[in-house]
CSV table of N, CA and C in Angstrom, one decimal:
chain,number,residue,atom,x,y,z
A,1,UNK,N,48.7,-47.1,1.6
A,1,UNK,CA,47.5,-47.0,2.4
A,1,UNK,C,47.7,-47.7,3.7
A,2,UNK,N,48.0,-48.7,3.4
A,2,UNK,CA,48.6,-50.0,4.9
A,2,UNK,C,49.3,-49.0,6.0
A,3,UNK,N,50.4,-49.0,5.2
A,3,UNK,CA,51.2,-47.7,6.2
A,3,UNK,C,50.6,-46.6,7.1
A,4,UNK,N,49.7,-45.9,6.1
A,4,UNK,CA,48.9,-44.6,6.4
A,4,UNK,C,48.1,-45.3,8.0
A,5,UNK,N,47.2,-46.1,7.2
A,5,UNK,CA,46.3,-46.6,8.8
A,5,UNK,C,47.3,-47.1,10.1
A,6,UNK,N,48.2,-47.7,9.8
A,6,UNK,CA,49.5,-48.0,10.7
A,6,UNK,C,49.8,-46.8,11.8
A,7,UNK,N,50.2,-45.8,11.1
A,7,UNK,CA,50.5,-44.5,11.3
A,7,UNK,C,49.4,-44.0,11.8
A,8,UNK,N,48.2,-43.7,12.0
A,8,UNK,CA,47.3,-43.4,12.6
A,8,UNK,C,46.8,-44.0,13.4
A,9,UNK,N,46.8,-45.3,13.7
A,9,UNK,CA,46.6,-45.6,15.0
A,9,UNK,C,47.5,-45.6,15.7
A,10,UNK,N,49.0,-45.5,15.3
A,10,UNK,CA,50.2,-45.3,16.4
A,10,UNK,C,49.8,-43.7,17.0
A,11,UNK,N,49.7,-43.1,16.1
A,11,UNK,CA,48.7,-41.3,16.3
A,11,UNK,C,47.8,-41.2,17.7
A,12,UNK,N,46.7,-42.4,17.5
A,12,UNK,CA,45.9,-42.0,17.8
A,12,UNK,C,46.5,-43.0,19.8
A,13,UNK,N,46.9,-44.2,19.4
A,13,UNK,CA,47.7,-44.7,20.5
A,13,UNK,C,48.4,-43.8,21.8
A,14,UNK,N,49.1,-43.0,20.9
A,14,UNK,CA,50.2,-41.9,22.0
A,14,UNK,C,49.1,-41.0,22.5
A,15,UNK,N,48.5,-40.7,21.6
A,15,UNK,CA,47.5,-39.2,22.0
A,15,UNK,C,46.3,-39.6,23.6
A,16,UNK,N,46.2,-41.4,23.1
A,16,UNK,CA,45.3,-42.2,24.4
A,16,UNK,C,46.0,-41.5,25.1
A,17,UNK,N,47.8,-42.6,25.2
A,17,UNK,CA,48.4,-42.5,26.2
A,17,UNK,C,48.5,-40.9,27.1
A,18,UNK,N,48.9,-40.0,26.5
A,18,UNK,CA,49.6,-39.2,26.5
A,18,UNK,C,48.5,-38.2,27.5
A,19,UNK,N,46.8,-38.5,27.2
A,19,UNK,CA,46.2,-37.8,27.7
A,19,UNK,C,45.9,-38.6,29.1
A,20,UNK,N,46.0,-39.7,29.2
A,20,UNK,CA,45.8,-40.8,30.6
A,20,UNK,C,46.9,-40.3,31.4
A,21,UNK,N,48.2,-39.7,30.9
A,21,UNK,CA,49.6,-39.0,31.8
A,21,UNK,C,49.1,-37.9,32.1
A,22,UNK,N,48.4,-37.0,31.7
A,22,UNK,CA,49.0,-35.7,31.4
A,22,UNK,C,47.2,-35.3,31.7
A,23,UNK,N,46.6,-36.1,31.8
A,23,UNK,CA,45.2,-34.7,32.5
A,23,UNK,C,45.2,-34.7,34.3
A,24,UNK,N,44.3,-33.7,34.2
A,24,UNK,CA,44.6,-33.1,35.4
A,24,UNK,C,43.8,-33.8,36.4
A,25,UNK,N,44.3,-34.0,37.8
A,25,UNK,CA,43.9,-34.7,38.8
A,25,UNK,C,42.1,-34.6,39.2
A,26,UNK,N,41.6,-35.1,39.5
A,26,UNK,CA,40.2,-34.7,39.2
A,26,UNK,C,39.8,-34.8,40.8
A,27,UNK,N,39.0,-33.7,41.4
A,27,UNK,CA,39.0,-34.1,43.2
A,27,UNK,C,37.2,-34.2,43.1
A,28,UNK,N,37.0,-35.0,43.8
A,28,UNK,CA,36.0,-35.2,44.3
A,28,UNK,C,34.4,-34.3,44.8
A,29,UNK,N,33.7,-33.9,43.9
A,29,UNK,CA,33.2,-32.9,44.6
A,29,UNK,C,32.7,-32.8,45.5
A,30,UNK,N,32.5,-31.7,46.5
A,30,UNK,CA,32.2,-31.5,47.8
A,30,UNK,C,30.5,-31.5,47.8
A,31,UNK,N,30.3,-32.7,47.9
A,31,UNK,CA,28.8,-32.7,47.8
A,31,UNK,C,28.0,-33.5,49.5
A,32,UNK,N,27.2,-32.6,49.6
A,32,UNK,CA,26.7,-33.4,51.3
A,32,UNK,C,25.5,-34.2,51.1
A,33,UNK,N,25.9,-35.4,52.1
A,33,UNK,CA,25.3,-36.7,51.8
A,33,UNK,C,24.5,-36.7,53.0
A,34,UNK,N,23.2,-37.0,52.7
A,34,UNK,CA,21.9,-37.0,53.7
A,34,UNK,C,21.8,-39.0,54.0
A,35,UNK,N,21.8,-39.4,55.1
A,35,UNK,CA,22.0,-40.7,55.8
A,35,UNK,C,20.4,-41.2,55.8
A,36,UNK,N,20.0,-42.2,55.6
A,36,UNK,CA,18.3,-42.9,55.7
A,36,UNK,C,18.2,-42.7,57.2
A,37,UNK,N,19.1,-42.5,58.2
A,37,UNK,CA,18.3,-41.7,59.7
A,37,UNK,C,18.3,-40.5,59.2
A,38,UNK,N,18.9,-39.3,58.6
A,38,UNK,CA,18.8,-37.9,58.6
A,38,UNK,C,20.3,-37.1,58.4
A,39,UNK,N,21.2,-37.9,59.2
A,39,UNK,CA,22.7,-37.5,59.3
A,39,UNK,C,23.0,-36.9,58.6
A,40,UNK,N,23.9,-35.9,58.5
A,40,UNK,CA,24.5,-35.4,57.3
A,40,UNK,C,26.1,-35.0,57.6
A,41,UNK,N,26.7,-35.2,56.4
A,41,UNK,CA,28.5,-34.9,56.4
A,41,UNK,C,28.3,-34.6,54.6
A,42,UNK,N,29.8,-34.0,54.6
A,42,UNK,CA,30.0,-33.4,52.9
A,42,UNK,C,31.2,-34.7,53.1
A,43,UNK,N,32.0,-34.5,51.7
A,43,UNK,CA,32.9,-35.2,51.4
A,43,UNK,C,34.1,-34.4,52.2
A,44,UNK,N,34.3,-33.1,52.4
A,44,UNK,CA,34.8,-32.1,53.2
A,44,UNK,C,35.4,-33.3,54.5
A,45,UNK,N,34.2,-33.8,55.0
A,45,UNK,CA,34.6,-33.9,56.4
A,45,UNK,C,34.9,-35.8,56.1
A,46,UNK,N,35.2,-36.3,55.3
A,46,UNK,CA,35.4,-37.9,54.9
A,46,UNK,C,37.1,-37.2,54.5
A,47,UNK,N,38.1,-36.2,54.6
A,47,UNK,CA,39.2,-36.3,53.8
A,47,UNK,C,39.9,-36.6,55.2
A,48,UNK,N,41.4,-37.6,54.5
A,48,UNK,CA,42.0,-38.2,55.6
A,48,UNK,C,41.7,-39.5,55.5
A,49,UNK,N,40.5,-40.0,54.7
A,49,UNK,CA,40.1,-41.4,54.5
A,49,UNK,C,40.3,-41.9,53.3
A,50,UNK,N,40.5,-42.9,52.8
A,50,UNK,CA,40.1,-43.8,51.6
A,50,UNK,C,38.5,-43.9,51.5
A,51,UNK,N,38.0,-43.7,51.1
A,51,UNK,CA,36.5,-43.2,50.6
A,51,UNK,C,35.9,-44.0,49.3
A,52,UNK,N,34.5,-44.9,49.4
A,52,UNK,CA,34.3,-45.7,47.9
A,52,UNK,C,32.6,-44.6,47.8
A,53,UNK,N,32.5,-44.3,47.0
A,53,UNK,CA,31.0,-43.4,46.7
A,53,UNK,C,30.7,-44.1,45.5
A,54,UNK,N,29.1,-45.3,45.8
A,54,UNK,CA,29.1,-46.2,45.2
A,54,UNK,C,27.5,-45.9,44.4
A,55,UNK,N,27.0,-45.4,43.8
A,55,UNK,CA,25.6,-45.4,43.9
A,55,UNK,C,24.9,-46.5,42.8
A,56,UNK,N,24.0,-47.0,43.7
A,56,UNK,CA,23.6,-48.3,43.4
A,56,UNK,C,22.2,-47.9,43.4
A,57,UNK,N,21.1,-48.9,42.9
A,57,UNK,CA,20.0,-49.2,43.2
A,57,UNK,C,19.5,-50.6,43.9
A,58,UNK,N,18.3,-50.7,44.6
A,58,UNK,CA,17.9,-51.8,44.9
A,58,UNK,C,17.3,-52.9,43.6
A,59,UNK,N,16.7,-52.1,42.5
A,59,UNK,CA,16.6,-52.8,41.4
A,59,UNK,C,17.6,-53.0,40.2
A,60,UNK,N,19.0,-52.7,40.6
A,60,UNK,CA,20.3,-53.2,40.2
A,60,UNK,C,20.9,-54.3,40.1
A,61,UNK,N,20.5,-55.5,39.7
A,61,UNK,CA,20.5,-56.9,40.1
A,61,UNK,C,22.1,-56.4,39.9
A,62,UNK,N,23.0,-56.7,39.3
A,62,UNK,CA,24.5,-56.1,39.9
A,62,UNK,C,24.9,-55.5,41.1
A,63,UNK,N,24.2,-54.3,41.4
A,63,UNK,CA,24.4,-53.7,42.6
A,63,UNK,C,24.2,-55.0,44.1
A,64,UNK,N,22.8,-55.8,43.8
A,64,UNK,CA,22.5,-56.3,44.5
A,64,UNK,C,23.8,-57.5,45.2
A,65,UNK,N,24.5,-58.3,43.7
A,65,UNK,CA,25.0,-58.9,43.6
A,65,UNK,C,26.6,-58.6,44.2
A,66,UNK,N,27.1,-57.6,44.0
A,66,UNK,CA,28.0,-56.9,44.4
A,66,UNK,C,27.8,-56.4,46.4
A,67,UNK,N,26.9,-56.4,46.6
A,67,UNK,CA,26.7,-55.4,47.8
A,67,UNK,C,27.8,-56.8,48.9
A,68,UNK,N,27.4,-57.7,49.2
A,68,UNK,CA,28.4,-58.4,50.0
A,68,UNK,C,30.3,-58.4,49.8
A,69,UNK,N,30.7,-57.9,48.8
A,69,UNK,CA,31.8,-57.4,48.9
A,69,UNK,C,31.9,-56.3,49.1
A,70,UNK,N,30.9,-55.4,48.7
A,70,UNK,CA,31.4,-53.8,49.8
A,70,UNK,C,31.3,-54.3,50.8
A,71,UNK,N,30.6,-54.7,51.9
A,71,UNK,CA,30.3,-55.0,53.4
A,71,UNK,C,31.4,-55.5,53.5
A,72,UNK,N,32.5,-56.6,52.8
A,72,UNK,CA,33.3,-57.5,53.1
A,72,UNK,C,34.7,-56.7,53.1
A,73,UNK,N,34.8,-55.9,51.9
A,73,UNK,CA,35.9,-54.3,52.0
A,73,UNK,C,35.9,-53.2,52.9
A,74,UNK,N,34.8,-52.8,53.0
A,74,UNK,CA,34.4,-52.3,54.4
A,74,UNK,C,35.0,-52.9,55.4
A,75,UNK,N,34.4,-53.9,55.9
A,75,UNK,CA,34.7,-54.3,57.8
A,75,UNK,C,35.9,-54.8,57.6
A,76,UNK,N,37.0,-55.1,56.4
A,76,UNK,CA,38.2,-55.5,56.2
A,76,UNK,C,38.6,-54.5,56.3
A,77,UNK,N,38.5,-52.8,55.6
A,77,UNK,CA,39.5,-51.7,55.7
A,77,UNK,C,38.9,-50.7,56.7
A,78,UNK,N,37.9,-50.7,57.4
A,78,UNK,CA,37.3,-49.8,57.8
A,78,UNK,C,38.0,-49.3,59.0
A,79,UNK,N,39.0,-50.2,59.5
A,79,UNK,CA,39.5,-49.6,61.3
A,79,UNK,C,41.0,-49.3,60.5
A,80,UNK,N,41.1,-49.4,58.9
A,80,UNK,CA,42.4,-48.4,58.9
A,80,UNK,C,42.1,-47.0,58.2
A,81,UNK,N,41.0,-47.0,58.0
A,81,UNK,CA,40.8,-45.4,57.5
A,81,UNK,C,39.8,-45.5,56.3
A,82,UNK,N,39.2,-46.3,56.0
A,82,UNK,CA,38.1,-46.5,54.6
A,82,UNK,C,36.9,-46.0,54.9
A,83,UNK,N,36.3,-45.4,54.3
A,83,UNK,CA,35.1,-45.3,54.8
A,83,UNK,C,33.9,-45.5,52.9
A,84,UNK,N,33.1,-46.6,52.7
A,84,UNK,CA,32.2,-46.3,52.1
A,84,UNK,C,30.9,-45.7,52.5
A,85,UNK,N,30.1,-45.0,50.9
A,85,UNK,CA,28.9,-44.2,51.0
A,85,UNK,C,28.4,-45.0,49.8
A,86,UNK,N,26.8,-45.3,49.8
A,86,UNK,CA,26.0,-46.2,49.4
A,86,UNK,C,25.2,-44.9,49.1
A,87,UNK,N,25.4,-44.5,48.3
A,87,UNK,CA,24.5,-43.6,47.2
A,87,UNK,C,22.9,-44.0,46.7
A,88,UNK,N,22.1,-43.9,47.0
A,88,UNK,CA,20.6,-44.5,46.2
A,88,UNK,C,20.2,-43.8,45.2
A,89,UNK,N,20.1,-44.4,44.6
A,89,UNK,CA,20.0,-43.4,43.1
A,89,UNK,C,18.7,-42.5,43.3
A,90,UNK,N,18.3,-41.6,42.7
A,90,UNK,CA,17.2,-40.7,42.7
A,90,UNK,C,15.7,-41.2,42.2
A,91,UNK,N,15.4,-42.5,41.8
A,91,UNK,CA,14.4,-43.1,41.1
A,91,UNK,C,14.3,-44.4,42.3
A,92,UNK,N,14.6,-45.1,43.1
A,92,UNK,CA,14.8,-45.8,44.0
A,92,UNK,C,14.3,-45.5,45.1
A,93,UNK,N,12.7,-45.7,45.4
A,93,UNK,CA,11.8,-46.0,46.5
A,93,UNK,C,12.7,-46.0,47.7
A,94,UNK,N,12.6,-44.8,48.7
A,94,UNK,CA,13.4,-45.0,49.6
A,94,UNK,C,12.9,-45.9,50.8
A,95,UNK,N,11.6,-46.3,50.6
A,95,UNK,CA,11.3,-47.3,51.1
A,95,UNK,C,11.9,-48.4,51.2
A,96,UNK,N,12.4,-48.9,49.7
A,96,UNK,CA,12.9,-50.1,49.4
A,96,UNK,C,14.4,-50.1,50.0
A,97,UNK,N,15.0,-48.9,49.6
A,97,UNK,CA,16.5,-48.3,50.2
A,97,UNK,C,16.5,-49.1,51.6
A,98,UNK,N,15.9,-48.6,52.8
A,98,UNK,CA,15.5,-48.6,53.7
A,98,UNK,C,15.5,-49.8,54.2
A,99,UNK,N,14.8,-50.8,53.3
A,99,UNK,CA,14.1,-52.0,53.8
A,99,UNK,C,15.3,-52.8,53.1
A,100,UNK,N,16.0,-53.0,52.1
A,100,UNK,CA,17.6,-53.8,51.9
A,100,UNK,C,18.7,-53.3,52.6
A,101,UNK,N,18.7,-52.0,53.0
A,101,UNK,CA,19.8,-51.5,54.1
A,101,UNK,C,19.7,-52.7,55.5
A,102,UNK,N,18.2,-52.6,56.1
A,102,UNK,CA,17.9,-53.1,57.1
A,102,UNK,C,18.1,-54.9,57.2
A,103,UNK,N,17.7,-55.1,56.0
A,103,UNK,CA,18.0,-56.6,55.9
A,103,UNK,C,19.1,-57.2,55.8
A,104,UNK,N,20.3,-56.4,54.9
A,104,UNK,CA,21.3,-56.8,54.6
A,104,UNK,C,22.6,-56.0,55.6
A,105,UNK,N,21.7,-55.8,56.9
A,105,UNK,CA,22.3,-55.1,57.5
A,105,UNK,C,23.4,-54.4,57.2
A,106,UNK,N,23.7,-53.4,56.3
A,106,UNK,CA,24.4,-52.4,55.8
A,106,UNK,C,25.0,-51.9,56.6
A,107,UNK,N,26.8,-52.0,57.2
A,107,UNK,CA,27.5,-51.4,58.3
A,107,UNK,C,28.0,-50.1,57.5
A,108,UNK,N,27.8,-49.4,56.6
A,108,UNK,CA,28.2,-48.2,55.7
A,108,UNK,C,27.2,-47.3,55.6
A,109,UNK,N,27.2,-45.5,56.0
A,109,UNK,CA,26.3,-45.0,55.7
A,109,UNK,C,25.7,-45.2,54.3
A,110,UNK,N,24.1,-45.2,54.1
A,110,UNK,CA,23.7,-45.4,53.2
A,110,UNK,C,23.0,-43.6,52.7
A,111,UNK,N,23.3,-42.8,51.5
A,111,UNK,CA,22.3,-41.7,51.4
A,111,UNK,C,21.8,-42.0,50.2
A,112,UNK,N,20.5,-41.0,50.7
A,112,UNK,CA,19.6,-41.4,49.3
A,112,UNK,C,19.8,-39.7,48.4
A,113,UNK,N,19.8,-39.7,47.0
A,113,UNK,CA,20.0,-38.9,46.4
A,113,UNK,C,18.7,-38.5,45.6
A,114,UNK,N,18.1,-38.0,47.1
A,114,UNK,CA,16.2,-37.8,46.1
A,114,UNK,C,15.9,-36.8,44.8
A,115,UNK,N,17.1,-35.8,44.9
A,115,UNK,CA,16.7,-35.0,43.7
A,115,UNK,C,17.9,-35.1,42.6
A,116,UNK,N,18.8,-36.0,42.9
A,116,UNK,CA,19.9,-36.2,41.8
A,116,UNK,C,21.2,-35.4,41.9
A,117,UNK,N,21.2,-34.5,42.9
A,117,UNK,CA,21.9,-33.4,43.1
A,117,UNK,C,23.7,-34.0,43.0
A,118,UNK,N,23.5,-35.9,44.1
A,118,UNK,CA,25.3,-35.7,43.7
A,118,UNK,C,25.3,-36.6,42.5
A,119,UNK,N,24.2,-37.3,41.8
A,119,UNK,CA,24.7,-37.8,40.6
A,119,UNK,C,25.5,-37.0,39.8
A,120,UNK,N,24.3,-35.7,39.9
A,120,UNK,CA,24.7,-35.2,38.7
A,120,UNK,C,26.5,-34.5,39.3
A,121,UNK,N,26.7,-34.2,40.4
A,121,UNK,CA,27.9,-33.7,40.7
A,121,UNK,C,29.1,-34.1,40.4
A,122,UNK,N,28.7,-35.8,40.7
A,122,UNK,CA,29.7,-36.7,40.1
A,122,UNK,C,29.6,-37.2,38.6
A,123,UNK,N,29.3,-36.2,37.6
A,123,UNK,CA,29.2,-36.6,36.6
A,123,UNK,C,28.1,-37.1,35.4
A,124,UNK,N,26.9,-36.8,36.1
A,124,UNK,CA,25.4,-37.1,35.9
A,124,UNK,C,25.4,-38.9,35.6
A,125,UNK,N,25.8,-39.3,36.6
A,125,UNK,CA,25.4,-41.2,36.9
A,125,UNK,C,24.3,-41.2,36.8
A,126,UNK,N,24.2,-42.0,36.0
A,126,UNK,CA,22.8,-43.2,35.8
A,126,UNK,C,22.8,-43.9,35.3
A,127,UNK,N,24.0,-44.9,35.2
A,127,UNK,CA,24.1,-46.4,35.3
A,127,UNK,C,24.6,-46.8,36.4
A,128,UNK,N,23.9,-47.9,36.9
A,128,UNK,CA,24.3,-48.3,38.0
A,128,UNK,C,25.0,-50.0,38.1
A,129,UNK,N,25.8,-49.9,39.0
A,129,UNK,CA,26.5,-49.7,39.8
A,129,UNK,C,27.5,-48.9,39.2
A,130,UNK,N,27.7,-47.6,39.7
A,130,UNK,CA,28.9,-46.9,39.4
A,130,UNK,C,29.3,-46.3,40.5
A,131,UNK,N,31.0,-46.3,40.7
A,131,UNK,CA,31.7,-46.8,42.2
A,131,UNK,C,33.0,-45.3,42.2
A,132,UNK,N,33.0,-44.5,42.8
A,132,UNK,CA,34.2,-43.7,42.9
A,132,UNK,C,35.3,-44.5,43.9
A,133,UNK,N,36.6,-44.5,43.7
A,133,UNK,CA,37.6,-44.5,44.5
A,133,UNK,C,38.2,-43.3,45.0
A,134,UNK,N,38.2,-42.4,46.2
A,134,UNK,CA,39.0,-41.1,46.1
A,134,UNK,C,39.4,-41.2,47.7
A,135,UNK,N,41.2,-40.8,47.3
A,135,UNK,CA,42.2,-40.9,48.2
A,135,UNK,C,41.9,-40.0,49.0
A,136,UNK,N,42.9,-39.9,50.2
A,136,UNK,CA,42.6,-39.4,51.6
A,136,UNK,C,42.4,-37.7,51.5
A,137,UNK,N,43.2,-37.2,50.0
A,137,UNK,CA,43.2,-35.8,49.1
A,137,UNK,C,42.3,-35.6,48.5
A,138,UNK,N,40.8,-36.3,48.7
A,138,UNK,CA,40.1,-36.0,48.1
A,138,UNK,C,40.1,-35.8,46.5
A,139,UNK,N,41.0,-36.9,46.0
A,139,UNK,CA,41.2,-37.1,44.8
A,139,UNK,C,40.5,-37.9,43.9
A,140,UNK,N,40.4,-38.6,43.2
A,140,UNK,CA,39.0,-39.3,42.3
A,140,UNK,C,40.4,-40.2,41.8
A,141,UNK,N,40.3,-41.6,42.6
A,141,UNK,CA,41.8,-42.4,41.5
A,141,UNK,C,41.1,-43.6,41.3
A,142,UNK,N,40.1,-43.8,41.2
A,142,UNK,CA,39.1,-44.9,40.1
A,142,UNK,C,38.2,-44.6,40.2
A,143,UNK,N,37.7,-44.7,38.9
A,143,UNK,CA,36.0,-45.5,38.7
A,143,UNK,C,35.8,-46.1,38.1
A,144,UNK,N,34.6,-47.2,39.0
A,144,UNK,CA,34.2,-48.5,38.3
A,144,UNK,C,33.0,-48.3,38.4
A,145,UNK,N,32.7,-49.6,36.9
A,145,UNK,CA,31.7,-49.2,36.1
A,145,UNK,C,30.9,-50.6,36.1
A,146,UNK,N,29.8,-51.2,37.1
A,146,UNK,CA,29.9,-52.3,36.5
A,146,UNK,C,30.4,-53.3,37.6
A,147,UNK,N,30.8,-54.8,37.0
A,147,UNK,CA,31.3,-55.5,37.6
A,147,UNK,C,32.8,-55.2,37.5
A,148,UNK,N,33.7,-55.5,38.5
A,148,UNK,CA,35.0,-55.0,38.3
A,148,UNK,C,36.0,-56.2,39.0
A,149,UNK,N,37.4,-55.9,39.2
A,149,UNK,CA,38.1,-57.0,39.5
A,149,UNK,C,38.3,-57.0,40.9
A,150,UNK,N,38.0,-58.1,41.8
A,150,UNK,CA,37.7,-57.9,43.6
A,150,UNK,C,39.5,-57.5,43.8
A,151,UNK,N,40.5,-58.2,43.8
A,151,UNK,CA,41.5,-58.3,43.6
A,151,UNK,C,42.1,-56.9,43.4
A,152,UNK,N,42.0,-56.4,41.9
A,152,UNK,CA,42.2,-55.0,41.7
A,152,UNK,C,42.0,-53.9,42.6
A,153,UNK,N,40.7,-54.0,42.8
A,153,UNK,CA,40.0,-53.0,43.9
A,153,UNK,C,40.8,-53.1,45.0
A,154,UNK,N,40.8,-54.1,45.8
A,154,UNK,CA,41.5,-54.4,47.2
A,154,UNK,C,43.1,-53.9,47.1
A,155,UNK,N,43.8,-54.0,45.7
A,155,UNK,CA,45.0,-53.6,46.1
A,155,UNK,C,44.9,-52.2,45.9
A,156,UNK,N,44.3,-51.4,45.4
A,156,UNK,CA,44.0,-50.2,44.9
A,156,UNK,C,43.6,-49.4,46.4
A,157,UNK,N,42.6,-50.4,46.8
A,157,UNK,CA,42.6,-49.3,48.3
A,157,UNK,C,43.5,-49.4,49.4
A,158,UNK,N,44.2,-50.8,49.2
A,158,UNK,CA,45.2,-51.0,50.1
A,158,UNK,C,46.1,-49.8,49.8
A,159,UNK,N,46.8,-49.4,48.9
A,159,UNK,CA,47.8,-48.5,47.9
A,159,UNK,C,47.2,-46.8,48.3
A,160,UNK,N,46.3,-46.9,48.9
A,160,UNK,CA,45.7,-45.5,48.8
A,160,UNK,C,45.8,-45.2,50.3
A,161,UNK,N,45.4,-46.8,51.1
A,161,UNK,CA,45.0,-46.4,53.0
A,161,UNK,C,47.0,-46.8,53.2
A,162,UNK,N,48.3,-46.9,52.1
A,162,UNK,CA,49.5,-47.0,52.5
A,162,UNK,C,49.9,-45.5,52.7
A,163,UNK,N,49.0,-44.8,51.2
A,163,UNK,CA,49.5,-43.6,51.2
A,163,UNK,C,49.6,-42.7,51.9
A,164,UNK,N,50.2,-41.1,52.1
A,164,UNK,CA,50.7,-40.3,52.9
A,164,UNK,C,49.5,-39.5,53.0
């Protein structure tokens, strides 16, 4: 019996691994982001960049907590090709949006997602803070979930704004 359960988690181990190698690249979907002035661009016109699509709320005490390291990753990678998008979730008073953008002076477009359209694009988000990483290919090569490692992240985009 010992054996048997042995044997099946080694089973179930490879089959992890094997699908973490072996699925297919996942790209980013082309979804257009409306700016708290009006602006608009799709993901389309962000390729060529290291890109973080972060969608947060203002009553995210994490999001909140987190927001001065985006600004700090930002104005550190931003003049080599980074660009973050500050996503507002679809339940999030764009008032409020609006009014923490302005205070915490937010150097990253901020869009608001009033009818849900790129949560659900990206996967129907609705926990927040949840953070895409996607390469200059418009590729999807992290998501974080949460609080995550400052360290990690920074070398992760470093490795993405080295890439070709």
């Amino acid at each position: 019996m010992k054996k048997a359960i042995i044997a099946l988690a080694v089973l179930v181990a490879v089959g992890i691994g094997a699908w973490f190698v072996m699925r297919p690249v996942q790209t980013a979907p082309d979804v257009t982001f409306t700016t708290l002035e009006g602006k608009t661009f799709s993901m389309q016109d962000l390729r060529g960049k290291v890109v973080l699509v972060k969608f947060w709320a203002t009553s995210c005490v994490t999001c909140v907590k987190q927001m001065p390291e985006t600004i700090s990753a930002y104005n550190e990678y931003a003049a080599k090709g980074y660009e973050a998008v500050a996503v507002a979730m679809n339940y999030d008073p764009p008032n409020y949006v609006l009014n923490f953008t302005e205070t915490r002076k937010l150097p990253f477009p901020v869009a608001l997602d009033t009818k849900g359209d790129i949560a659900r694009a990206f996967g129907d988000i609705r926990l927040t803070p949840t953070a895409f990483l996607i390469d200059k290919q418009g590729r999807i090569i992290k998501r974080y979930l949460g609080e995550y490692d400052v360290a990690e992240f920074h070398a992760t985009v470093e490795k993405a704004l080295a890439a070709g």
